[in-house]
């Protein structure tokens, strides 16, 4: 009994001491005499707001903007010009003597581009690839990291076309080189910048696309109107339908195809590693020309109505208008050129 009284006594003393300590901390130690106001913190990551200030030459061709619209590029008298979209000032970009610029491609989610150049050395002509960073204004030739050898693609006297697609997560690029006879060859440049020539089923090749996460390739067989791949599935076959048009990809590794060539009223999408019978379908309210469809990284699908100068979101049916001639969609903005000036309008 005596022990229990002592135990209770010490509990009371402990509680009194704790209350005194809390009172001291609240009234004196933690108080500065001023009211403490809690405000909502602002993110240090602020989206770049671009206000275009560019006069584009009337003879400019192949106009394209970087992913966040910070920089604008175009062909001017056979060479590529890169300018700051907000200031209109030229970025430093030089080319060697006797070089013919064939094409360029902005790398997704960066202000860097890949340039394809046709270089003449004596009687030989070769296509080489260069990386250019618009921020640092540094241009470097793409070389094999292991051998430091410059890989090039043989090219004839006739004109060549080069189209490029990239998987930024795996640092893999595919380049389709088309020759004067209409035949094409596809080359793969991996993360070590090693170039490999691919064996394709056909040489009449249309659009090419690459999956974002596993760099699997899809390409149009224009002879048989099929979409072929470099995977074990070999070509797209959904419910016995083999005739498809290749539309694009998203950042979730999905490939998008139209249910026929020319104009489509259904769009299928899914991953090449999954059974194609499980691919999802988007039913369209109209026959849309595949040349005017654009698939975005977030899975949005837009129809570019150049006659009415508007863009339609085929997912929700909403329209957004633009001024002048359509350039592209970047960072949820429509880029166009009106009265020789770049215009950016947010999508509704």
Short mmCIF file of C-alpha atoms in Angstrom, two decimals:
data_model
loop_
_atom_site.label_atom_id
_atom_site.label_comp_id
_atom_site.label_asym_id
_atom_site.label_seq_id
_atom_site.Cartn_x
_atom_site.Cartn_y
_atom_site.Cartn_z
CA UNK A 1 0.00 0.00 0.00
CA UNK A 2 2.85 2.34 0.90
CA UNK A 3 4.60 1.50 -2.38
CA UNK A 4 1.51 2.32 -4.46
CA UNK A 5 1.17 5.73 -2.76
CA UNK A 6 4.79 6.53 -3.58
CA UNK A 7 4.22 5.42 -7.21
CA UNK A 8 1.15 7.67 -7.56
CA UNK A 9 3.06 10.56 -5.99
CA UNK A 10 5.85 10.31 -8.57
CA UNK A 11 3.29 10.20 -11.43
CA UNK A 12 1.72 13.45 -10.18
CA UNK A 13 5.16 15.10 -9.88
CA UNK A 14 6.04 13.98 -13.41
CA UNK A 15 2.82 15.42 -14.85
CA UNK A 16 3.36 18.74 -13.05
CA UNK A 17 6.91 19.01 -14.39
CA UNK A 18 5.74 18.24 -17.96
CA UNK A 19 3.00 20.89 -17.76
CA UNK A 20 5.50 23.46 -16.50
CA UNK A 21 7.89 22.59 -19.33
CA UNK A 22 5.16 22.88 -22.00
CA UNK A 23 4.05 26.24 -20.53
CA UNK A 24 7.62 27.59 -20.66
CA UNK A 25 8.21 26.43 -24.23
CA UNK A 26 4.91 27.87 -25.44
CA UNK A 27 5.08 31.26 -23.72
CA UNK A 28 8.80 32.06 -23.78
CA UNK A 29 11.16 29.80 -25.69
CA UNK A 30 9.13 29.33 -28.91
CA UNK A 31 7.52 32.79 -28.87
CA UNK A 32 9.28 35.66 -30.69
CA UNK A 33 6.69 38.23 -29.77
CA UNK A 34 5.36 38.29 -33.35
CA UNK A 35 2.59 36.35 -34.97
CA UNK A 36 3.81 33.49 -37.12
CA UNK A 37 2.14 33.51 -40.54
CA UNK A 38 2.20 30.36 -42.64
CA UNK A 39 2.14 31.06 -46.36
CA UNK A 40 1.93 28.73 -49.30
CA UNK A 41 5.36 28.08 -50.78
CA UNK A 42 5.91 28.84 -54.45
CA UNK A 43 7.47 26.21 -56.61
CA UNK A 44 11.04 26.91 -57.68
CA UNK A 45 10.22 25.26 -60.98
CA UNK A 46 8.53 27.93 -63.01
CA UNK A 47 7.27 27.17 -66.49
CA UNK A 48 9.13 29.13 -69.12
CA UNK A 49 6.84 31.80 -70.57
CA UNK A 50 7.81 32.48 -74.16
CA UNK A 51 6.65 35.63 -75.93
CA UNK A 52 7.70 35.27 -79.57
CA UNK A 53 9.58 38.13 -81.17
CA UNK A 54 10.78 36.73 -84.49
CA UNK A 55 10.54 37.87 -88.08
CA UNK A 56 10.82 34.73 -90.20
CA UNK A 57 12.16 35.15 -93.75
CA UNK A 58 9.59 34.51 -96.46
CA UNK A 59 11.75 31.81 -98.02
CA UNK A 60 12.11 29.93 -94.70
CA UNK A 61 11.24 26.23 -94.84
CA UNK A 62 10.77 23.39 -92.34
CA UNK A 63 10.01 25.70 -89.41
CA UNK A 64 9.97 23.91 -86.04
CA UNK A 65 10.25 24.90 -82.37
CA UNK A 66 12.01 23.18 -79.50
CA UNK A 67 9.88 21.33 -76.94
CA UNK A 68 9.20 24.39 -74.74
CA UNK A 69 9.23 26.89 -77.64
CA UNK A 70 12.40 28.60 -76.36
CA UNK A 71 14.11 28.23 -79.72
CA UNK A 72 12.94 28.26 -83.33
CA UNK A 73 14.72 26.65 -86.27
CA UNK A 74 14.20 26.76 -90.02
CA UNK A 75 15.97 26.27 -93.33
CA UNK A 76 17.20 29.51 -94.91
CA UNK A 77 19.04 29.35 -98.25
CA UNK A 78 19.96 25.71 -97.71
CA UNK A 79 21.32 25.98 -94.16
CA UNK A 80 19.69 25.68 -90.75
CA UNK A 81 19.16 28.84 -88.71
CA UNK A 82 18.38 28.70 -84.97
CA UNK A 83 17.07 31.77 -83.14
CA UNK A 84 15.91 32.61 -79.65
CA UNK A 85 12.10 32.71 -79.89
CA UNK A 86 11.72 35.50 -77.32
CA UNK A 87 14.44 37.82 -78.62
CA UNK A 88 14.80 36.85 -82.28
CA UNK A 89 18.59 36.75 -81.88
CA UNK A 90 20.54 34.18 -83.89
CA UNK A 91 22.25 31.36 -82.09
CA UNK A 92 25.74 30.42 -83.23
CA UNK A 93 25.58 27.50 -85.68
CA UNK A 94 28.15 27.03 -88.43
CA UNK A 95 28.64 24.55 -91.25
CA UNK A 96 31.71 23.47 -93.14
CA UNK A 97 32.39 24.35 -96.77
CA UNK A 98 30.61 22.16 -99.29
CA UNK A 99 28.11 20.89 -96.70
CA UNK A 100 24.47 20.38 -97.63
CA UNK A 101 21.99 20.40 -94.76
CA UNK A 102 19.41 17.66 -95.35
CA UNK A 103 17.24 17.72 -92.23
CA UNK A 104 17.13 18.37 -88.50
CA UNK A 105 15.04 17.12 -85.58
CA UNK A 106 14.52 18.66 -82.16
CA UNK A 107 15.16 16.13 -79.41
CA UNK A 108 12.01 15.71 -77.24
CA UNK A 109 12.12 17.41 -73.82
CA UNK A 110 15.30 19.33 -74.58
CA UNK A 111 16.63 22.30 -76.51
CA UNK A 112 18.98 20.06 -78.45
CA UNK A 113 18.66 18.94 -82.06
CA UNK A 114 20.16 16.33 -84.36
CA UNK A 115 21.29 17.55 -87.78
CA UNK A 116 21.82 15.38 -90.86
CA UNK A 117 24.45 16.79 -93.24
CA UNK A 118 25.60 15.63 -96.64
CA UNK A 119 29.34 16.09 -96.89
CA UNK A 120 31.39 15.91 -100.07
CA UNK A 121 34.96 14.59 -99.83
CA UNK A 122 36.54 14.31 -103.28
CA UNK A 123 34.25 12.14 -105.38
CA UNK A 124 32.55 10.66 -102.31
CA UNK A 125 29.43 11.95 -100.62
CA UNK A 126 28.39 10.81 -97.15
CA UNK A 127 25.61 11.61 -94.69
CA UNK A 128 26.79 12.38 -91.18
CA UNK A 129 24.92 13.32 -88.01
CA UNK A 130 25.66 16.14 -85.60
CA UNK A 131 24.27 17.12 -82.21
CA UNK A 132 23.61 20.81 -81.55
CA UNK A 133 22.68 22.36 -78.18
CA UNK A 134 20.86 25.67 -78.66
CA UNK A 135 21.59 26.78 -75.09
CA UNK A 136 25.35 26.17 -75.07
CA UNK A 137 25.56 26.77 -78.85
CA UNK A 138 27.82 23.72 -79.06
CA UNK A 139 27.80 21.52 -82.16
CA UNK A 140 29.44 18.10 -82.09
CA UNK A 141 29.67 15.27 -84.58
CA UNK A 142 28.11 12.02 -83.42
CA UNK A 143 30.87 9.43 -82.95
CA UNK A 144 31.03 5.90 -81.61
CA UNK A 145 31.98 6.22 -77.94
CA UNK A 146 33.97 2.99 -77.95
CA UNK A 147 36.01 3.46 -81.12
CA UNK A 148 35.75 7.27 -81.52
CA UNK A 149 35.05 6.48 -85.16
CA UNK A 150 32.68 8.64 -87.18
CA UNK A 151 29.98 6.53 -88.80
CA UNK A 152 28.57 7.80 -92.06
CA UNK A 153 26.02 6.72 -94.64
CA UNK A 154 26.97 6.53 -98.33
CA UNK A 155 25.01 9.02 -100.44
CA UNK A 156 24.89 9.60 -104.18
CA UNK A 157 24.84 12.83 -106.16
CA UNK A 158 21.05 12.90 -106.21
CA UNK A 159 18.98 14.46 -103.46
CA UNK A 160 18.38 12.49 -100.26
CA UNK A 161 15.71 12.76 -97.60
CA UNK A 162 16.35 11.93 -93.95
CA UNK A 163 13.69 11.56 -91.25
CA UNK A 164 14.53 10.85 -87.62
CA UNK A 165 12.71 9.55 -84.53
CA UNK A 166 14.13 9.30 -81.02
CA UNK A 167 13.56 7.42 -77.79
CA UNK A 168 14.87 9.80 -75.13
CA UNK A 169 14.63 7.27 -72.28
CA UNK A 170 17.00 4.86 -74.02
CA UNK A 171 18.96 7.43 -76.06
CA UNK A 172 18.27 5.54 -79.27
CA UNK A 173 17.62 7.19 -82.62
CA UNK A 174 16.39 5.74 -85.91
CA UNK A 175 17.13 7.54 -89.17
CA UNK A 176 15.38 6.72 -92.43
CA UNK A 177 17.39 7.67 -95.50
CA UNK A 178 15.46 7.85 -98.77
CA UNK A 179 17.22 7.91 -102.13
CA UNK A 180 16.23 9.31 -105.52
CA UNK A 181 14.76 5.96 -106.63
CA UNK A 182 12.26 6.06 -103.75
CA UNK A 183 13.91 3.23 -101.80
CA UNK A 184 14.74 3.74 -98.14
CA UNK A 185 17.13 2.31 -95.58
CA UNK A 186 16.79 2.62 -91.80
CA UNK A 187 19.78 3.06 -89.48
CA UNK A 188 19.87 2.71 -85.70
CA UNK A 189 22.13 4.87 -83.53
CA UNK A 190 22.26 3.56 -79.95
CA UNK A 191 23.23 5.16 -76.63
CA UNK A 192 26.93 4.63 -77.45
CA UNK A 193 26.32 6.40 -80.78
CA UNK A 194 27.09 3.21 -82.66
CA UNK A 195 25.36 3.10 -86.03
CA UNK A 196 23.77 -0.11 -87.34
CA UNK A 197 21.98 -0.72 -90.62
CA UNK A 198 18.64 -2.49 -90.13
CA UNK A 199 17.31 -5.30 -92.27
CA UNK A 200 13.75 -4.32 -93.20
CA UNK A 201 11.21 -6.50 -95.01
CA UNK A 202 10.67 -3.84 -97.69
CA UNK A 203 12.54 -0.82 -99.03
CA UNK A 204 9.45 1.24 -99.83
CA UNK A 205 9.04 2.73 -96.38
CA UNK A 206 6.71 5.50 -95.24
CA UNK A 207 6.47 6.94 -91.76
CA UNK A 208 8.63 5.58 -88.93
CA UNK A 209 8.03 5.77 -85.17
CA UNK A 210 9.82 4.50 -82.05
CA UNK A 211 8.38 3.37 -78.70
CA UNK A 212 9.48 5.75 -75.94
CA UNK A 213 10.66 3.25 -73.33
CA UNK A 214 12.01 0.19 -75.12
CA UNK A 215 13.02 1.80 -78.46
CA UNK A 216 11.06 -0.72 -80.53
CA UNK A 217 10.59 0.45 -84.11
CA UNK A 218 7.43 0.59 -86.21
CA UNK A 219 7.43 1.53 -89.89
CA UNK A 220 4.99 1.75 -92.78
CA UNK A 221 5.26 -0.77 -95.60
CA UNK A 222 3.85 1.41 -98.39
CA UNK A 223 3.70 -1.49 -100.88
CA UNK A 224 1.38 -3.68 -98.80
CA UNK A 225 -0.20 -0.92 -96.63
CA UNK A 226 1.01 -2.61 -93.45
CA UNK A 227 2.67 -1.34 -90.31
CA UNK A 228 5.69 -3.52 -89.60
CA UNK A 229 7.91 -3.71 -86.53
CA UNK A 230 11.37 -4.94 -85.57
CA UNK A 231 9.83 -7.12 -82.84
CA UNK A 232 8.66 -10.74 -82.83
CA UNK A 233 5.12 -9.67 -83.78
CA UNK A 234 6.55 -8.50 -87.16
CA UNK A 235 3.47 -6.47 -88.18
CA UNK A 236 0.24 -5.05 -86.75
CA UNK A 237 -2.74 -7.40 -87.00
CA UNK A 238 -5.91 -6.46 -85.12
CA UNK A 239 -8.96 -8.70 -85.56
CA UNK A 240 -7.64 -9.88 -88.91
CA UNK A 241 -7.15 -6.36 -90.25
CA UNK A 242 -3.68 -5.90 -91.73
CA UNK A 243 -4.07 -2.54 -93.49
CA UNK A 244 -3.04 0.27 -91.17
CA UNK A 245 -1.44 3.69 -91.21
CA UNK A 246 1.15 4.67 -88.61
CA UNK A 247 0.15 7.78 -86.63
CA UNK A 248 2.54 8.25 -83.72
CA UNK A 249 3.56 7.31 -80.18
CA UNK A 250 3.14 8.60 -76.63
CA UNK A 251 5.39 8.69 -73.58
CA UNK A 252 3.69 5.59 -72.14
CA UNK A 253 5.26 3.36 -74.83
CA UNK A 254 2.09 3.12 -76.93
CA UNK A 255 2.05 2.94 -80.73
CA UNK A 256 -0.93 4.58 -82.52
CA UNK A 257 -2.28 3.30 -85.85
CA UNK A 258 -5.26 4.19 -88.02
CA UNK A 259 -7.62 1.40 -89.13
CA UNK A 260 -6.84 1.98 -92.83
CA UNK A 261 -4.68 4.10 -95.11
CA UNK A 262 -5.57 7.58 -96.29
CA UNK A 263 -8.54 8.47 -94.10
CA UNK A 264 -9.42 6.72 -90.84
CA UNK A 265 -12.41 6.55 -88.49
CA UNK A 266 -10.80 4.37 -85.80
CA UNK A 267 -7.48 4.68 -84.00
CA UNK A 268 -5.93 1.73 -82.17
CA UNK A 269 -3.12 2.06 -79.67
CA UNK A 270 -1.12 -0.22 -77.40
CA UNK A 271 2.33 -1.55 -76.62
CA UNK A 272 4.18 -3.74 -79.11
CA UNK A 273 5.11 -6.12 -76.29
CA UNK A 274 1.42 -6.78 -75.52
CA UNK A 275 -1.11 -8.88 -77.51
CA UNK A 276 -2.65 -6.64 -80.16
CA UNK A 277 -6.12 -7.95 -79.36
CA UNK A 278 -5.84 -6.02 -76.08
CA UNK A 279 -5.13 -2.68 -77.77
CA UNK A 280 -7.56 0.12 -77.05
CA UNK A 281 -9.63 1.85 -79.71
CA UNK A 282 -10.72 5.46 -80.23
CA UNK A 283 -13.85 5.65 -82.37
CA UNK A 284 -13.94 8.83 -84.43
CA UNK A 285 -17.00 10.76 -85.54
CA UNK A 286 -15.71 11.28 -89.05
CA UNK A 287 -13.16 10.10 -91.62
CA UNK A 288 -9.97 12.03 -90.85
CA UNK A 289 -6.99 12.39 -93.16
CA UNK A 290 -3.98 10.76 -91.49
CA UNK A 291 -1.68 13.49 -92.84
CA UNK A 292 -3.45 15.99 -90.56
CA UNK A 293 -3.49 13.90 -87.36
CA UNK A 294 -0.96 14.54 -84.60
CA UNK A 295 -0.45 12.29 -81.56
CA UNK A 296 1.04 13.99 -78.51
CA UNK A 297 3.22 12.52 -75.79
CA UNK A 298 0.38 12.65 -73.25
CA UNK A 299 -1.90 10.62 -75.55
CA UNK A 300 -3.97 13.51 -76.88
CA UNK A 301 -4.88 13.22 -80.55
CA UNK A 302 -5.39 16.36 -82.62
CA UNK A 303 -6.83 16.94 -86.07
CA UNK A 304 -5.29 19.94 -87.80
CA UNK A 305 -8.03 21.65 -89.82
CA UNK A 306 -5.93 23.93 -92.00
CA UNK A 307 -8.94 25.11 -94.00
CA UNK A 308 -10.66 26.56 -90.92
CA UNK A 309 -7.41 27.38 -89.05
CA UNK A 310 -8.36 25.36 -86.00
CA UNK A 311 -7.24 22.28 -84.10
CA UNK A 312 -9.68 19.66 -82.83
CA UNK A 313 -8.99 17.40 -79.84
CA UNK A 314 -10.39 14.05 -80.98
CA UNK A 315 -10.62 12.83 -77.38
CA UNK A 316 -13.10 15.45 -76.17
CA UNK A 317 -14.18 17.21 -79.38
CA UNK A 318 -12.96 20.67 -78.29
CA UNK A 319 -11.63 23.17 -80.84
CA UNK A 320 -8.82 25.70 -80.59
CA UNK A 321 -8.12 28.31 -83.25
CA UNK A 322 -4.84 29.68 -84.54
CA UNK A 323 -3.67 32.53 -86.78
CA UNK A 324 -1.90 32.17 -90.11
CA UNK A 325 -0.14 28.99 -91.20
CA UNK A 326 0.11 26.03 -88.83
CA UNK A 327 3.60 24.99 -87.66
CA UNK A 328 3.03 22.49 -84.85
CA UNK A 329 1.84 21.81 -81.29
CA UNK A 330 4.36 22.28 -78.50
CA UNK A 331 3.91 22.36 -74.73
CA UNK A 332 0.08 22.66 -75.03
CA UNK A 333 0.47 25.59 -77.44
CA UNK A 334 -0.29 25.94 -81.12
CA UNK A 335 2.58 27.49 -83.04
CA UNK A 336 1.81 29.26 -86.30
CA UNK A 337 3.27 31.93 -88.53
CA UNK A 338 1.25 35.02 -89.34
CA UNK A 339 2.58 38.05 -91.24
CA UNK A 340 6.10 36.54 -91.03
CA UNK A 341 5.87 36.37 -87.20
CA UNK A 342 5.73 33.34 -84.91
CA UNK A 343 2.47 33.18 -82.92
CA UNK A 344 1.78 30.97 -79.90
CA UNK A 345 -1.76 30.31 -78.67
CA UNK A 346 -2.70 28.09 -75.73
CA UNK A 347 -4.94 25.12 -76.49
CA UNK A 348 -8.38 25.25 -74.88
#
